[in-house]
CSV table of C-alpha atoms in Angstrom, one decimal:
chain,number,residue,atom,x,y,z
C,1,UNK,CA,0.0,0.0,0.0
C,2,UNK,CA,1.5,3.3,-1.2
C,3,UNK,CA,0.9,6.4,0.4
C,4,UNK,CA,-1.2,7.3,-2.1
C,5,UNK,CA,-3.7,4.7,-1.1
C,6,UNK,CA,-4.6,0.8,-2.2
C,7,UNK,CA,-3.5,-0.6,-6.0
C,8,UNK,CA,-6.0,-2.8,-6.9
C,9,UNK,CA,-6.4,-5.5,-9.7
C,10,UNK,CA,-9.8,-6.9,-10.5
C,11,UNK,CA,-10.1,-10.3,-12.4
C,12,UNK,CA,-13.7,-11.4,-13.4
C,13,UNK,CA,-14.1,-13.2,-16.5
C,14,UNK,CA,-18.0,-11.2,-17.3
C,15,UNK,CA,-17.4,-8.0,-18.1
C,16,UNK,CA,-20.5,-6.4,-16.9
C,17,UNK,CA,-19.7,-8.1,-13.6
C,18,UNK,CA,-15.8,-6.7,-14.3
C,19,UNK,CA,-17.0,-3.0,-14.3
C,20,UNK,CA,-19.4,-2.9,-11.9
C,21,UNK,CA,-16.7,-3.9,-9.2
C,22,UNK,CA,-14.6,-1.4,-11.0
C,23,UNK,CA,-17.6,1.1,-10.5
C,24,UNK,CA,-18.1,0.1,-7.1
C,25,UNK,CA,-14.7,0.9,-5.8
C,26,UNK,CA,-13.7,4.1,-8.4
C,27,UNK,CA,-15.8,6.6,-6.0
C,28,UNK,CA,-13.3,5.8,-3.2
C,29,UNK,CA,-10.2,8.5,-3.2
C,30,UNK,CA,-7.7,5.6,-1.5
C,31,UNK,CA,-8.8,2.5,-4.0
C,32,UNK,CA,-6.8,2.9,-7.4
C,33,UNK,CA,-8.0,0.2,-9.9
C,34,UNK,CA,-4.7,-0.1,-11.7
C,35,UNK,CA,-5.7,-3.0,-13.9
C,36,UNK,CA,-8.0,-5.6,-15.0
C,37,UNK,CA,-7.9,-9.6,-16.3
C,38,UNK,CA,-10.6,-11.6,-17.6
C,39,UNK,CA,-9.0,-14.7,-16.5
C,40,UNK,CA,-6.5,-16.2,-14.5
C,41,UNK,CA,-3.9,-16.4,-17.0
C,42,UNK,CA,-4.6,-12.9,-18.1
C,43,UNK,CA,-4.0,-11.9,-14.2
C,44,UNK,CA,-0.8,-12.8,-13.8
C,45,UNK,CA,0.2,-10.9,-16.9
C,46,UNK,CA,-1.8,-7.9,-15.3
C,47,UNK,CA,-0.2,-8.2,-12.2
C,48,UNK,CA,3.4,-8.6,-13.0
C,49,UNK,CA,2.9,-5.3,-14.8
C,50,UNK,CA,0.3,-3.3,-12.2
C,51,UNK,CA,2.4,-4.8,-8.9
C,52,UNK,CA,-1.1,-4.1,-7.2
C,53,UNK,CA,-1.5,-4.5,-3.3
C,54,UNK,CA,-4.5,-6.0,-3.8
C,55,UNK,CA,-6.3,-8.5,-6.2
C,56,UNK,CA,-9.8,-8.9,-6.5
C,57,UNK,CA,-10.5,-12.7,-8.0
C,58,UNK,CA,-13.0,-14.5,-9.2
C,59,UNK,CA,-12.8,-18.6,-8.9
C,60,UNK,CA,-14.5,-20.1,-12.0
C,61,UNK,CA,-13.0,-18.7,-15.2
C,62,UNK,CA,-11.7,-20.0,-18.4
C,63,UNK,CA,-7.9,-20.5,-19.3
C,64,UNK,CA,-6.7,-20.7,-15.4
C,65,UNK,CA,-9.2,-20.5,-12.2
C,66,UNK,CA,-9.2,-18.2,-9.8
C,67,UNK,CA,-7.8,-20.6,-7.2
C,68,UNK,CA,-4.7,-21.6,-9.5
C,69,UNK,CA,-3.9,-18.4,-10.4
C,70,UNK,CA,-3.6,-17.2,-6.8
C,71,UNK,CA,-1.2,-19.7,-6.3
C,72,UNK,CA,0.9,-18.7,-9.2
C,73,UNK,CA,0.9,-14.8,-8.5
C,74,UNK,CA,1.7,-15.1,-4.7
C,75,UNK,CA,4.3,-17.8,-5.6
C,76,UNK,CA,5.8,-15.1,-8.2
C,77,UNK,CA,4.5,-11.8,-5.9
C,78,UNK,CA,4.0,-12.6,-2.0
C,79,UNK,CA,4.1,-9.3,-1.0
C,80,UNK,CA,0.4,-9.2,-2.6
C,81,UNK,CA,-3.2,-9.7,-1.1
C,82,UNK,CA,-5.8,-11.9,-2.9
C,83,UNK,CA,-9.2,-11.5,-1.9
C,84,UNK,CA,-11.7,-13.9,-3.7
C,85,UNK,CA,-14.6,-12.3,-4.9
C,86,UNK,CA,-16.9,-14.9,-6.0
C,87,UNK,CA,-20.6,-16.0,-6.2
C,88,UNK,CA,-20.2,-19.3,-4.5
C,89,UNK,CA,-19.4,-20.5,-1.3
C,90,UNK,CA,-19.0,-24.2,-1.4
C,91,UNK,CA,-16.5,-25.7,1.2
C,92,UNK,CA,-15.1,-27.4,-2.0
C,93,UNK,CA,-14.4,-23.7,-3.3
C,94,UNK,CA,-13.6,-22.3,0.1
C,95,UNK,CA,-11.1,-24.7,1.2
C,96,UNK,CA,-8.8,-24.4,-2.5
C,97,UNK,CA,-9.1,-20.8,-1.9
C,98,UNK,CA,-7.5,-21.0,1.6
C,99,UNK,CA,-5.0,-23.7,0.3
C,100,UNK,CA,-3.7,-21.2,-2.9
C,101,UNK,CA,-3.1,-18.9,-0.3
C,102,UNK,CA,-6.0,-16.1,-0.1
C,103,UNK,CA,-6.3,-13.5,2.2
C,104,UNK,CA,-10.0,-13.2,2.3
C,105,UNK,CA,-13.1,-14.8,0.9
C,106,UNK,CA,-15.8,-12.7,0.2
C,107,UNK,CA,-19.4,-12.8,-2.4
C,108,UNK,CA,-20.5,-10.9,-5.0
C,109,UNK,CA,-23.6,-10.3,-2.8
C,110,UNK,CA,-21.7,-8.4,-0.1
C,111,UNK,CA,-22.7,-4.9,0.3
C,112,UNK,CA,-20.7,-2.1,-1.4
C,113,UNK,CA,-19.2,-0.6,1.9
C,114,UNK,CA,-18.4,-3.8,3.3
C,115,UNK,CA,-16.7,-4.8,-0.3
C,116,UNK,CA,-14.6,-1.2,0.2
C,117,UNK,CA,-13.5,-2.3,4.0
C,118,UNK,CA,-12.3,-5.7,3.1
C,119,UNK,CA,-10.2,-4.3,0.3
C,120,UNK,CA,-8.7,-1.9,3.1
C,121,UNK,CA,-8.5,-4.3,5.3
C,122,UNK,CA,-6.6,-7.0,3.6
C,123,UNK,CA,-4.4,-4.1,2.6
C,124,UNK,CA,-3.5,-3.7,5.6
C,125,UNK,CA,-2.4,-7.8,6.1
C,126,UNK,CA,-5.7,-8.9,7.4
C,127,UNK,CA,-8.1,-11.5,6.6
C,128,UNK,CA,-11.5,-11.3,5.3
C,129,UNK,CA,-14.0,-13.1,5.4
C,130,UNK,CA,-17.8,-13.2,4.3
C,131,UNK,CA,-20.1,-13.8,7.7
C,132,UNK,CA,-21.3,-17.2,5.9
C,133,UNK,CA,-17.9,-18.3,4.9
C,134,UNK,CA,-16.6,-17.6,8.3
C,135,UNK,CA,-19.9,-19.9,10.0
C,136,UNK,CA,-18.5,-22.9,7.6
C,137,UNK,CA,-14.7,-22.9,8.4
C,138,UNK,CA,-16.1,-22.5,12.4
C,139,UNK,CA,-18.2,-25.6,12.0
C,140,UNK,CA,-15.8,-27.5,10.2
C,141,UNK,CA,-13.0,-26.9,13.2
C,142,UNK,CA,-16.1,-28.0,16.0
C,143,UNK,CA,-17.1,-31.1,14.0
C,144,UNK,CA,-13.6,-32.3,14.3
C,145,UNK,CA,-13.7,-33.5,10.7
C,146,UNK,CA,-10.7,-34.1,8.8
C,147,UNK,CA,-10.4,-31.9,5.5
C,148,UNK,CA,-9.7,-33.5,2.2
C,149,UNK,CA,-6.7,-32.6,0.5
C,150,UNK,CA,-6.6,-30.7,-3.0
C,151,UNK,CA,-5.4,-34.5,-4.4
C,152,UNK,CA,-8.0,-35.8,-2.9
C,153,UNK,CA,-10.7,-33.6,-3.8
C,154,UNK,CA,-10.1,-34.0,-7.0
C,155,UNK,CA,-10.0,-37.7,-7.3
C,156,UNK,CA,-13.0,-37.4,-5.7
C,157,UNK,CA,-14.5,-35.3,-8.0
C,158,UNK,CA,-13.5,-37.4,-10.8
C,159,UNK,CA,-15.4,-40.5,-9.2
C,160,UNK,CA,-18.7,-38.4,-9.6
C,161,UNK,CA,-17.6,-38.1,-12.8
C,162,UNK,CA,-18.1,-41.7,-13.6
C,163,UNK,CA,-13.9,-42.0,-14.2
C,164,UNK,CA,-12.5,-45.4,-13.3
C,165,UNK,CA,-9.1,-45.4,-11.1
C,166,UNK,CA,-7.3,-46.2,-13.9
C,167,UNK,CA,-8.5,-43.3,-15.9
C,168,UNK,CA,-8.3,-41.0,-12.9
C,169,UNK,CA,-5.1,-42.4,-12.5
C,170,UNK,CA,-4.7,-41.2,-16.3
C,171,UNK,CA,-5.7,-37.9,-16.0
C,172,UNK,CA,-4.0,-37.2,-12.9
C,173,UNK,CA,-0.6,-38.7,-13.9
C,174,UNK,CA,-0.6,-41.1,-10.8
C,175,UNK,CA,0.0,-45.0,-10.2
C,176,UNK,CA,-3.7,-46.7,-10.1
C,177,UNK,CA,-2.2,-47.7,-6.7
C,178,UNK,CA,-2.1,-44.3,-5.8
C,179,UNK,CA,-5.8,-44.0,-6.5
C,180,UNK,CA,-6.7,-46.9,-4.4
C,181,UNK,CA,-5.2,-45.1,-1.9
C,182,UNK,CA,-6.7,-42.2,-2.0
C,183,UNK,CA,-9.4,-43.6,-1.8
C,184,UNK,CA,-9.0,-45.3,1.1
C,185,UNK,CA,-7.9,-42.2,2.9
C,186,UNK,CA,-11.3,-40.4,1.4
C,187,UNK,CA,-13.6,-43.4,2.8
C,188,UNK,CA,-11.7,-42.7,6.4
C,189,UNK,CA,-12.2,-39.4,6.5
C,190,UNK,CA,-15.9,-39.1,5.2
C,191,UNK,CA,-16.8,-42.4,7.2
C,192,UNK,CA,-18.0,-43.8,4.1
C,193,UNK,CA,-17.1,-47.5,2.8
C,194,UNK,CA,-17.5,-47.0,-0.8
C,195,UNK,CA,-17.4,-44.6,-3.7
C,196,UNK,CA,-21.0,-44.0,-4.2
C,197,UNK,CA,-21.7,-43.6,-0.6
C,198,UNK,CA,-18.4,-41.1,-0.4
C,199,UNK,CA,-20.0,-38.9,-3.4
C,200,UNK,CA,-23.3,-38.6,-1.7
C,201,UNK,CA,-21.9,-37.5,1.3
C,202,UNK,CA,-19.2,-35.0,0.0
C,203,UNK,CA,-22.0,-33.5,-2.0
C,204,UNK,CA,-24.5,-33.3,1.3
C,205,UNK,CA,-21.6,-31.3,2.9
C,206,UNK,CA,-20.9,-29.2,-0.1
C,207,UNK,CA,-17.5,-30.8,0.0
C,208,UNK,CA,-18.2,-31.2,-3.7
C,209,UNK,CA,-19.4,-29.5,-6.1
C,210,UNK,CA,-22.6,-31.3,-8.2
C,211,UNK,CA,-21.1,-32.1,-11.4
């Protein structure tokens, strides 16, 4: 953050959606919107040039997602802030966005003032939170219930695609071994004993997204 206020970067892949956050924050004297990106890939190009203090990201865009390229611009840039800025708060979505690294989670529902404090606020090295997302991560510390990894999230998400574990193991460049294991380590943590039963249930809990 400069003295001249907050450099921000905003990286939604609708336009319309794109400048009304842009319109949202340009009637604020200390928010400078330095640059924009209509995708992740597009971001990191923006960014690298912009060196914003802030970035503003979507999660589900074309080219590179929102949580991959978070990962990719605080791996090249750690000085900066990502907030996500995103319509859904799955704890599927949530939990890569914490993983890549963001500094705050908030919706495209939140209201303008609020948006313009967490900006500020993750400027200033905090973390932000929308109320709802904040309710999930609490519950999921009190249930006690061991997270899924990213790996395993997304061999998850393949079995409710219908993929076998030697096409997962395909697509995800890993031993069908691998797979079975984990697998395993899924059924453990979700309590289930087989892959139907472990969709069903990662989908109740909005582990998963419905595919």
């Amino acid at each position: 953050m400069t003295a001249s206020g907050v450099r921000l970067v905003v990286v939604d892949d609708h336009p319309v959606v794109r400048a009304g956050i842009v319109g949202l924050l340009a009637g604020e004297p200390d928010l400078d919107v330095v640059g924009e990106a209509a995708d992740g890939a597009a971001a990191l190009d923006v960014v690298a040039r912009t060196a914003p203090d802030v970035v503003l990201m979507d999660l589900r865009m074309p080219v590179v997602d929102g949580a991959t390229a978070t990962e990719r611009i605080l791996a090249a840039h750690p000085r900066v802030r990502v907030v996500v800025l995103t319509t859904y708060e799955t704890d599927a979505d949530i939990l890569r966005a914490v993983e890549a690294g963001a500094a705050g989670y908030l919706l495209k529902d939140t209201p303008r003032d609020e948006l313009v404090e967490g900006v500020r606020a993750a400027a200033r090295g905090e973390t932000v939170l929308a109320p709802s997302v904040a309710r999930r991560l609490v519950t999921q510390v009190r249930n006690g219930t061991e997270r899924l990894t990213a790996r395993e999230l997304e061999v998850l998400a393949a079995v409710a695609r219908g993929r076998s574990n030697a096409q997962i193991g395909s697509d995800l460049f890993i031993a069908e071994a691998t797979v079975k294991t984990h697998l395993l380590r899924i059924f453990a943590k979700l309590g289930v004993d087989d892959r139907t039963r472990a969709v069903t249930v990662a989908l109740e809990r909005g582990i998963l997204r419905t595919p």
